[in-house]
Amino acid sequence: MRKLIIPLLSCLPVLAVAQNNDKQAITTYLDKQSATYADISKKIWGYAEVGYQEEKSAALLESVLEKEGFTVKKGIAGIPTAFVATYGSGQPVIGILAEYDALPGLSQTDEPQQHAIEEGGAGHGCGHNLFGTASVAAAVGVKNWLKEHNGKGTIRVYGCPAEEGGSGKVYMVRAGLFNDVNAVLHWHPGNDNSAATYPWMSNKNAKFRFYGAASHASGAPEKGRSALDAVEAMDFMVNMMREHVPDHTRIHYVITKGGEAPNVVPAFAEVYYYVRHPDMQVVKDVWERLVKAAEGAALGTGTTMKYEVIGGVYNMLPNEALSRIMDTNLRQVGGYTYTSEERAFAKKIQSTLVDQSKLPDIDKATGTVQPFVIETGIRGGASSDVADVSWVTPTAGISTATFVPGSSGHSWQNVAAASTSIGTKGMMIAAKTIALTAYDLFNDPAVLTTAKEELKTRQGPAFKYEAMLGNREPALDYRKK
């Protein structure tokens, strides 16, 4: 047996050298193509298409993948702007998520002062122009390695529209598009570089629509029934309810329709509500109370009410086995430093922030990688339909410093940064980290087994996936005016 063991051990350094060379080839490709992918992200930034209306953005990413030899299936899960792009065959199957929807009302130039390109237009305040582009870049880098070495396995890019409230991935999960996937990788633009995981909140949202009777607001007010009164009555009751919901519950709303003229009693009004909490059951319980408030508002104002659930997502399920590999690769890739021009831009952006007392150190945020933690407590903040994916297949992600440290998500400051070299630098860190992690997973099937076992443990023995938004069809018109 010793004669067999010694030659195998002697091969280990050779194998390590080969893998290092493979990884270097992947990162070298991405470095050389940085300008190309920067141009792609800039185009998507300029398109600034909101959820389920991302025709140009999806088409651009699809065309890039097709030119690279991927087979692209378009219009999946009943969503015209969703796609799946596949290269290779057999197991393992590694999925990479790509997002590309913008946010309404955040139109902004790439200047460090607020100035809309189009008043009331959309903008990439969450950096999804960078998100989708980096994911495609990572997949192409892995594809190059698979092709050169005739490797076994499948790399798959999921084109995911309408993350911002539209729950696009939920329909993809519900359609079974992740059933054969061994692991899913993703990332998100942010203010620093980190592979830490936090319990993103479960979320359910809907548009509540009230129908009354129009009349002359002065000449015949008794003949009217104000739908706007109903909206305001609902809002008042829900705001009273905030005192009596579990800690860490988030309820927020915006009145999307309130009437056309003060002298006309509004016959129609609409309010758009979100409910969030780290525990899905709490969201469901608070939601029932929200609906009762809407029903009471209609009863009290003599109107009728209907509501349409637009989206609903799970809380994020961490996977430590995958996240540790992502952390290792993120640290290998490392952060970046600002040029003098980028530093001047960043300082101007920071000068526009509301809270000037807690501005992060720019160099520390962009040049280092944050400590790795797996936090599973009650803390939460954002919500994402990535969470639903995390409940059906092992999933891990990172964030990278694409925005000016201290900036708030969904802000004009983030829109501006997402179009600059700052955004590109963070984007390419993400692309490299995802590509190197996918490479590791292709070369270490044992990790995938461990990740699957961890998923089953976290799911619990009785888990069965049921979408928070029920059986409804995709809300393709939820962003249409």
Coordinates of C-alpha atoms in Angstrom, one line a residue:
M1 CA 0.0 0.0 0.0
R2 CA 2.8 2.4 0.7
K3 CA 4.0 2.1 -2.9
L4 CA 0.6 3.2 -4.0
I5 CA 0.2 6.1 -1.5
I6 CA 3.6 7.7 -2.2
P7 CA 3.0 8.4 -5.9
L8 CA -0.5 9.8 -5.2
L9 CA 0.9 12.2 -2.6
S10 CA 3.6 13.2 -5.0
C11 CA 1.0 14.3 -7.4
L12 CA -0.7 16.7 -5.0
P13 CA 1.7 19.6 -5.5
V14 CA 1.4 19.1 -9.3
L15 CA -2.4 19.2 -9.0
A16 CA -2.2 22.4 -6.9
V17 CA 0.0 24.1 -9.4
A18 CA -2.4 23.1 -12.2
Q19 CA -5.4 24.5 -10.3
N20 CA -3.5 27.7 -9.5
N21 CA -2.7 28.1 -13.2
D22 CA -6.4 27.5 -14.1
K23 CA -7.5 30.2 -11.7
Q24 CA -4.9 32.6 -12.9
A25 CA -6.1 32.0 -16.5
I26 CA -9.7 32.8 -15.4
T27 CA -8.7 36.0 -13.6
T28 CA -6.4 37.1 -16.5
Y29 CA -9.3 36.7 -18.9
L30 CA -11.5 38.8 -16.8
D31 CA -8.9 41.5 -16.3
K32 CA -8.3 41.7 -20.1
Q33 CA -12.1 42.0 -20.7
S34 CA -12.8 44.5 -18.0
A35 CA -13.4 47.4 -20.4
T36 CA -15.7 45.2 -22.5
Y37 CA -17.9 44.3 -19.5
A38 CA -17.7 47.9 -18.2
D39 CA -19.3 48.9 -21.6
I40 CA -22.0 46.3 -21.2
S41 CA -22.9 47.5 -17.7
K42 CA -22.9 51.1 -18.8
K43 CA -25.4 50.3 -21.6
I44 CA -27.7 48.6 -19.1
W45 CA -27.3 51.5 -16.7
G46 CA -28.4 53.8 -19.6
Y47 CA -31.4 51.6 -20.4
A48 CA -32.6 51.8 -16.8
E49 CA -35.5 49.4 -17.3
V50 CA -37.8 48.6 -14.4
G51 CA -39.1 45.2 -13.4
Y52 CA -40.6 43.0 -16.2
Q53 CA -39.8 45.8 -18.7
E54 CA -36.1 44.9 -19.1
E55 CA -36.3 44.1 -22.8
K56 CA -33.1 45.7 -23.9
S57 CA -31.1 44.7 -20.8
A58 CA -32.1 41.0 -21.1
A59 CA -31.5 41.0 -24.8
L60 CA -28.0 42.4 -24.4
L61 CA -27.0 39.8 -21.8
E62 CA -28.6 37.1 -23.9
S63 CA -26.6 38.1 -27.0
V64 CA -23.3 38.2 -25.1
L65 CA -23.9 34.6 -23.8
E66 CA -25.0 33.3 -27.2
K67 CA -21.8 34.7 -28.8
E68 CA -19.9 32.8 -26.1
G69 CA -21.5 29.5 -27.1
F70 CA -24.2 29.3 -24.4
T71 CA -27.6 27.9 -25.3
V72 CA -30.2 30.5 -24.3
K73 CA -33.8 29.8 -23.5
K74 CA -35.8 33.0 -23.4
G75 CA -39.1 34.0 -21.9
I76 CA -39.0 31.3 -19.2
A77 CA -41.5 30.8 -16.3
G78 CA -44.0 33.0 -18.2
I79 CA -41.8 36.0 -18.0
P80 CA -40.7 37.6 -21.3
T81 CA -37.5 39.1 -19.8
A82 CA -36.3 36.0 -18.0
F83 CA -33.8 33.5 -19.5
V84 CA -31.6 30.6 -18.7
A85 CA -28.3 30.3 -20.5
T86 CA -26.4 26.9 -20.4
Y87 CA -23.0 25.7 -21.3
G88 CA -21.7 22.2 -20.9
S89 CA -23.5 19.0 -19.9
G90 CA -24.0 16.7 -17.0
Q91 CA -23.2 17.1 -13.3
P92 CA -22.4 19.1 -11.4
V93 CA -24.7 22.0 -12.4
I94 CA -23.6 25.3 -11.0
G95 CA -26.0 28.2 -11.4
I96 CA -25.2 31.9 -11.3
L97 CA -27.9 34.5 -10.8
A98 CA -28.0 37.7 -12.9
E99 CA -30.2 40.7 -12.2
Y100 CA -30.8 43.8 -14.3
D101 CA -33.9 45.7 -13.2
A102 CA -33.8 49.4 -12.3
L103 CA -35.8 51.4 -9.7
P104 CA -38.5 53.9 -10.6
G105 CA -37.9 57.6 -9.8
L106 CA -34.1 57.4 -9.4
S107 CA -33.0 58.8 -12.7
Q108 CA -29.5 60.3 -12.3
T109 CA -26.5 61.3 -14.3
D110 CA -23.1 59.9 -13.4
E111 CA -22.1 63.2 -11.7
P112 CA -21.5 63.6 -7.9
Q113 CA -24.4 66.0 -7.5
Q114 CA -28.1 65.2 -7.9
H115 CA -29.3 65.8 -11.4
A116 CA -31.9 63.6 -13.2
I117 CA -31.4 62.5 -16.8
E118 CA -35.2 62.3 -17.0
E119 CA -37.5 63.7 -14.4
G120 CA -39.4 60.9 -12.8
G121 CA -37.4 58.3 -14.8
A122 CA -35.8 55.1 -13.5
G123 CA -32.2 54.6 -12.3
H124 CA -30.0 51.8 -11.1
G125 CA -30.0 52.7 -7.4
C126 CA -29.2 49.1 -6.5
G127 CA -26.5 48.6 -9.1
H128 CA -28.2 45.7 -11.0
N129 CA -26.6 46.9 -14.2
L130 CA -23.3 45.7 -12.5
F131 CA -25.0 42.6 -11.0
G132 CA -26.1 41.1 -14.3
T133 CA -22.9 42.0 -16.1
A134 CA -20.6 40.5 -13.5
S135 CA -22.6 37.3 -13.4
V136 CA -22.3 36.9 -17.1
A137 CA -18.6 37.7 -17.1
A138 CA -18.0 35.1 -14.4
A139 CA -19.9 32.5 -16.3
V140 CA -17.9 33.2 -19.5
G141 CA -14.7 32.8 -17.5
V142 CA -15.8 29.4 -16.2
K143 CA -17.0 28.4 -19.7
N144 CA -13.5 29.2 -21.1
W145 CA -12.0 26.8 -18.6
L146 CA -14.5 24.1 -19.3
K147 CA -14.0 24.4 -23.0
E148 CA -10.2 24.4 -22.9
H149 CA -10.0 21.4 -20.6
N150 CA -13.0 19.5 -22.0
G151 CA -14.4 19.6 -18.5
K152 CA -17.4 17.8 -17.2
G153 CA -20.3 19.7 -15.8
T154 CA -22.7 22.5 -16.6
I155 CA -22.5 26.2 -16.0
R156 CA -25.9 28.0 -16.1
V157 CA -26.8 31.7 -15.9
Y158 CA -30.3 32.6 -14.7
G159 CA -31.5 35.9 -16.1
C160 CA -33.6 37.2 -13.3
P161 CA -35.9 40.2 -13.8
A162 CA -37.9 42.2 -11.4
E163 CA -36.0 41.5 -8.2
E164 CA -37.2 44.9 -6.9
G165 CA -40.6 43.9 -5.5
G166 CA -41.6 41.8 -8.4
S167 CA -40.2 38.5 -7.1
G168 CA -39.1 37.2 -10.5
K169 CA -37.0 34.4 -9.1
V170 CA -40.0 33.0 -7.2
Y171 CA -41.7 32.1 -10.4
M172 CA -38.5 30.5 -11.6
V173 CA -38.3 28.4 -8.4
R174 CA -42.0 27.6 -8.6
A175 CA -41.5 26.3 -12.2
G176 CA -38.8 23.9 -11.0
L177 CA -35.9 25.6 -12.8
F178 CA -33.5 25.0 -10.0
N179 CA -34.4 21.4 -9.2
D180 CA -31.3 19.9 -10.9
V181 CA -28.8 22.5 -9.7
N182 CA -26.1 21.5 -7.2
A183 CA -25.2 25.1 -6.1
V184 CA -26.2 28.7 -6.9
L185 CA -23.8 31.7 -6.6
H186 CA -24.8 35.3 -6.6
W187 CA -23.6 38.7 -5.5
H188 CA -24.8 42.2 -4.9
P189 CA -23.3 45.7 -5.3
G190 CA -22.5 47.3 -1.9
N191 CA -20.3 49.6 0.1
D192 CA -17.7 47.0 1.1
N193 CA -16.3 43.6 0.2
S194 CA -17.8 40.7 2.2
A195 CA -18.9 37.1 2.0
A196 CA -20.7 37.3 5.4
T197 CA -24.3 36.1 5.5
Y198 CA -27.2 37.8 7.3
P199 CA -30.9 36.7 7.6
W200 CA -32.5 38.8 4.9
M201 CA -36.1 39.5 5.7
S202 CA -39.1 37.6 4.4
N203 CA -41.4 40.0 2.5
K204 CA -45.0 40.1 1.2
N205 CA -46.4 43.1 -0.8
A206 CA -49.6 44.0 -2.6
K207 CA -51.5 46.9 -4.1
F208 CA -54.7 47.7 -2.3
R209 CA -57.3 49.2 -4.5
F210 CA -60.4 51.1 -3.3
Y211 CA -63.4 51.9 -5.4
G212 CA -65.9 54.6 -4.5
A213 CA -68.2 57.1 -6.2
A214 CA -67.2 60.4 -7.9
S215 CA -69.0 63.6 -7.3
H216 CA -68.5 67.3 -7.1
A217 CA -66.5 67.8 -4.0
S218 CA -68.2 71.1 -3.1
G219 CA -71.6 71.0 -5.0
A220 CA -72.6 67.5 -4.1
P221 CA -70.2 65.9 -1.6
E222 CA -73.0 63.8 -0.1
K223 CA -73.2 61.9 -3.4
G224 CA -69.6 60.9 -3.3
R225 CA -67.7 58.0 -1.6
S226 CA -64.0 58.8 -1.5
A227 CA -61.6 56.0 -2.4
L228 CA -58.8 58.3 -1.1
D229 CA -60.5 58.5 2.3
A230 CA -60.4 54.7 2.4
V231 CA -56.7 54.7 1.6
E232 CA -56.0 57.2 4.3
A233 CA -58.2 55.3 6.8
M234 CA -56.2 52.1 6.1
D235 CA -52.9 54.0 6.4
F236 CA -54.0 55.5 9.8
M237 CA -55.0 52.1 11.2
V238 CA -51.9 50.4 10.0
N239 CA -49.7 53.1 11.5
M240 CA -51.6 52.6 14.8
M241 CA -50.8 48.9 14.4
R242 CA -47.1 49.5 14.4
E243 CA -47.0 49.6 18.2
H244 CA -48.5 46.2 18.4
V245 CA -46.5 44.0 16.0
P246 CA -43.4 41.9 16.8
D247 CA -40.0 43.6 17.0
H248 CA -38.1 43.9 13.7
T249 CA -41.3 44.1 11.7
R250 CA -41.2 46.6 8.9
I251 CA -44.3 48.0 7.3
H252 CA -44.0 50.6 4.5
Y253 CA -46.3 52.0 1.8
V254 CA -46.7 54.5 -0.9
I255 CA -50.0 56.0 -2.3
T256 CA -49.7 55.2 -6.0
K257 CA -53.1 56.7 -7.0
G258 CA -54.9 59.4 -5.0
G259 CA -57.3 61.1 -7.4
E260 CA -57.0 63.6 -10.2
A261 CA -58.4 66.9 -8.9
P262 CA -59.3 68.4 -5.4
N263 CA -62.8 69.3 -6.5
V264 CA -63.6 65.7 -7.6
V265 CA -64.3 63.1 -5.0
P266 CA -61.8 60.3 -6.0
A267 CA -63.7 57.2 -7.2
F268 CA -60.4 55.2 -7.3
A269 CA -57.4 55.2 -5.1
E270 CA -54.5 52.7 -4.6
V271 CA -51.8 52.1 -2.0
Y272 CA -48.9 49.8 -2.3
Y273 CA -47.8 48.0 0.9
Y274 CA -44.8 45.9 2.0
V275 CA -44.6 43.8 5.2
R276 CA -41.2 42.4 6.2
H277 CA -39.8 40.3 9.1
P278 CA -36.9 37.8 9.4
D279 CA -39.6 35.1 10.3
M280 CA -41.9 34.1 7.5
Q281 CA -44.7 33.2 9.9
V282 CA -44.7 36.7 11.4
V283 CA -45.1 38.2 7.9
K284 CA -48.1 36.0 7.3
D285 CA -49.7 36.9 10.6
V286 CA -49.1 40.7 10.2
W287 CA -50.4 40.4 6.6
E288 CA -53.7 39.1 7.8
R289 CA -54.1 42.1 10.1
L290 CA -53.1 44.4 7.2
V291 CA -55.9 42.9 5.1
K292 CA -58.4 43.4 7.9
A293 CA -57.4 47.0 8.2
A294 CA -58.1 47.4 4.5
E295 CA -61.5 45.7 4.8
G296 CA -62.3 48.0 7.8
A297 CA -61.3 51.1 5.8
A298 CA -63.6 50.1 3.0
L299 CA -66.5 49.4 5.3
G300 CA -66.1 52.7 7.1
T301 CA -66.0 54.8 4.0
G302 CA -68.7 53.1 2.0
T303 CA -66.2 51.9 -0.6
T304 CA -65.2 48.5 -1.9
M305 CA -61.7 47.0 -1.8
K306 CA -59.7 44.5 -3.8
Y307 CA -56.0 43.7 -3.4
E308 CA -53.4 42.1 -5.7
V309 CA -50.4 40.4 -4.2
I310 CA -47.5 41.6 -6.3
G311 CA -44.6 39.7 -4.6
G312 CA -43.6 37.6 -1.7
V313 CA -40.2 36.1 -0.7
Y314 CA -38.7 33.9 1.9
N315 CA -36.0 34.9 4.4
M316 CA -32.5 34.0 3.3
L317 CA -31.2 30.5 4.2
P318 CA -27.4 30.6 4.7
N319 CA -25.0 27.9 3.5
E320 CA -21.8 27.9 5.4
A321 CA -20.1 25.3 3.3
L322 CA -20.4 27.4 0.1
S323 CA -20.0 30.8 1.8
R324 CA -16.6 29.8 3.3
I325 CA -15.3 29.0 -0.2
M326 CA -16.6 32.3 -1.5
D327 CA -14.9 34.1 1.4
T328 CA -11.6 32.3 0.6
N329 CA -11.8 33.4 -3.1
L330 CA -12.8 36.9 -2.3
R331 CA -9.8 37.3 0.0
Q332 CA -7.6 35.9 -2.8
V333 CA -9.0 38.4 -5.3
G334 CA -8.8 41.2 -2.7
G335 CA -10.1 44.8 -2.8
Y336 CA -8.9 47.8 -4.8
T337 CA -7.7 51.4 -4.3
Y338 CA -9.2 54.6 -5.7
T339 CA -7.4 56.7 -8.3
S340 CA -7.1 60.4 -7.5
E341 CA -10.2 61.1 -9.8
E342 CA -12.2 58.4 -8.1
R343 CA -11.3 59.7 -4.6
A344 CA -12.4 63.2 -5.6
F345 CA -15.7 61.8 -6.9
A346 CA -16.2 59.8 -3.7
K347 CA -15.5 62.8 -1.4
K348 CA -18.1 64.9 -3.3
I349 CA -20.6 62.1 -3.0
Q350 CA -19.9 61.8 0.7
S351 CA -20.4 65.5 1.1
T352 CA -24.1 65.1 0.0
L353 CA -25.0 62.4 2.5
V354 CA -27.4 63.3 5.3
D355 CA -25.3 61.9 8.2
Q356 CA -21.9 63.4 8.1
S357 CA -20.9 62.1 11.6
K358 CA -20.4 58.4 10.6
L359 CA -18.7 58.4 7.3
P360 CA -16.7 55.2 6.7
D361 CA -13.0 55.3 5.8
I362 CA -12.9 54.9 2.0
D363 CA -9.7 53.0 1.8
K364 CA -10.7 50.5 4.5
A365 CA -14.1 49.8 2.8
T366 CA -12.8 49.3 -0.7
G367 CA -9.3 47.9 -0.1
T368 CA -10.1 45.2 2.5
V369 CA -12.4 42.2 2.9
Q370 CA -14.7 42.3 5.9
P371 CA -14.6 39.5 8.6
F372 CA -16.5 36.4 7.7
V373 CA -19.6 35.6 9.8
I374 CA -22.7 33.5 9.5
E375 CA -25.4 35.4 11.4
T376 CA -28.7 33.5 11.8
G377 CA -30.3 35.7 14.5
I378 CA -33.3 38.0 14.3
R379 CA -31.4 40.9 12.6
G380 CA -32.5 41.7 9.1
G381 CA -32.9 44.6 6.7
A382 CA -33.3 44.0 3.0
S383 CA -35.3 41.4 1.2
S384 CA -34.6 39.5 -2.0
D385 CA -36.1 36.7 -4.1
V386 CA -32.7 35.1 -4.0
A387 CA -34.0 33.8 -0.6
D388 CA -36.5 31.5 -2.3
V389 CA -33.6 30.0 -4.3
S390 CA -31.7 29.5 -1.1
W391 CA -34.5 27.3 0.3
V392 CA -34.4 24.8 -2.7
T393 CA -30.7 24.6 -3.6
P394 CA -27.5 25.4 -1.7
T395 CA -26.8 29.2 -2.3
A396 CA -24.1 31.6 -1.4
G397 CA -23.2 35.2 -2.3
I398 CA -21.0 38.2 -1.7
S399 CA -21.1 41.9 -1.8
T400 CA -18.4 44.1 -3.2
A401 CA -17.6 47.8 -2.9
T402 CA -19.3 49.3 -6.0
F403 CA -20.8 52.3 -4.2
V404 CA -19.2 55.2 -2.3
P405 CA -18.9 54.1 1.4
G406 CA -21.6 55.6 3.5
S407 CA -24.1 55.8 0.6
S408 CA -27.6 54.5 1.1
G409 CA -29.1 51.8 -1.0
H410 CA -31.7 52.9 -3.5
S411 CA -30.2 56.4 -3.7
W412 CA -29.2 58.8 -6.5
Q413 CA -25.7 58.6 -5.1
N414 CA -25.6 54.9 -5.9
V415 CA -27.0 55.5 -9.4
A416 CA -24.1 57.8 -10.1
A417 CA -21.5 55.5 -8.8
A418 CA -22.9 52.5 -10.6
S419 CA -21.9 54.1 -13.9
T420 CA -18.3 55.0 -13.0
S421 CA -15.0 53.1 -12.8
I422 CA -15.7 52.7 -9.0
G423 CA -18.7 50.5 -10.0
T424 CA -16.6 48.6 -12.6
K425 CA -13.8 47.8 -10.1
G426 CA -16.3 46.3 -7.6
M427 CA -18.1 44.5 -10.4
M428 CA -14.9 42.8 -11.6
I429 CA -14.0 41.7 -8.0
A430 CA -17.4 40.0 -7.9
A431 CA -17.0 38.4 -11.4
K432 CA -13.6 37.0 -10.4
T433 CA -14.8 35.7 -7.0
I434 CA -17.8 34.0 -8.5
A435 CA -15.8 32.4 -11.3
L436 CA -13.1 31.1 -8.9
T437 CA -15.7 29.7 -6.6
A438 CA -17.5 27.9 -9.4
Y439 CA -14.2 26.5 -10.5
D440 CA -13.6 25.1 -7.0
L441 CA -17.0 23.5 -6.9
F442 CA -16.5 21.8 -10.2
N443 CA -13.2 20.4 -8.9
D444 CA -14.4 19.3 -5.4
P445 CA -17.7 17.4 -5.6
A446 CA -17.5 16.6 -1.8
V447 CA -18.2 20.2 -1.0
L448 CA -21.4 20.0 -3.0
T449 CA -22.5 17.0 -0.9
T450 CA -21.7 18.8 2.3
A451 CA -23.6 21.9 1.1
K452 CA -26.7 19.7 0.2
E453 CA -26.6 18.1 3.6
E454 CA -26.5 21.5 5.3
L455 CA -29.4 22.7 3.2
K456 CA -31.5 19.7 4.3
T457 CA -30.7 20.3 7.9
R458 CA -31.6 24.0 7.7
Q459 CA -34.8 23.2 5.8
G460 CA -36.1 20.8 8.5
P461 CA -37.6 17.4 7.9
A462 CA -41.1 18.6 7.0
F463 CA -40.1 21.4 4.6
K464 CA -42.1 21.7 1.3
Y465 CA -41.6 24.8 -0.8
E466 CA -44.8 26.9 -1.3
A467 CA -44.4 30.4 -2.7
M468 CA -45.4 33.3 -0.5
L469 CA -47.2 34.9 -3.4
G470 CA -49.4 31.8 -4.0
N471 CA -50.3 30.6 -7.4
R472 CA -50.7 33.9 -9.2
E473 CA -49.1 34.5 -12.6
P474 CA -46.2 36.9 -12.8
A475 CA -47.2 40.5 -12.1
L476 CA -45.8 41.7 -15.4
D477 CA -47.6 45.1 -15.2
Y478 CA -46.7 46.0 -11.6
R479 CA -44.3 48.8 -12.7
K480 CA -46.4 50.2 -15.5
K481 CA -47.8 53.6 -14.9

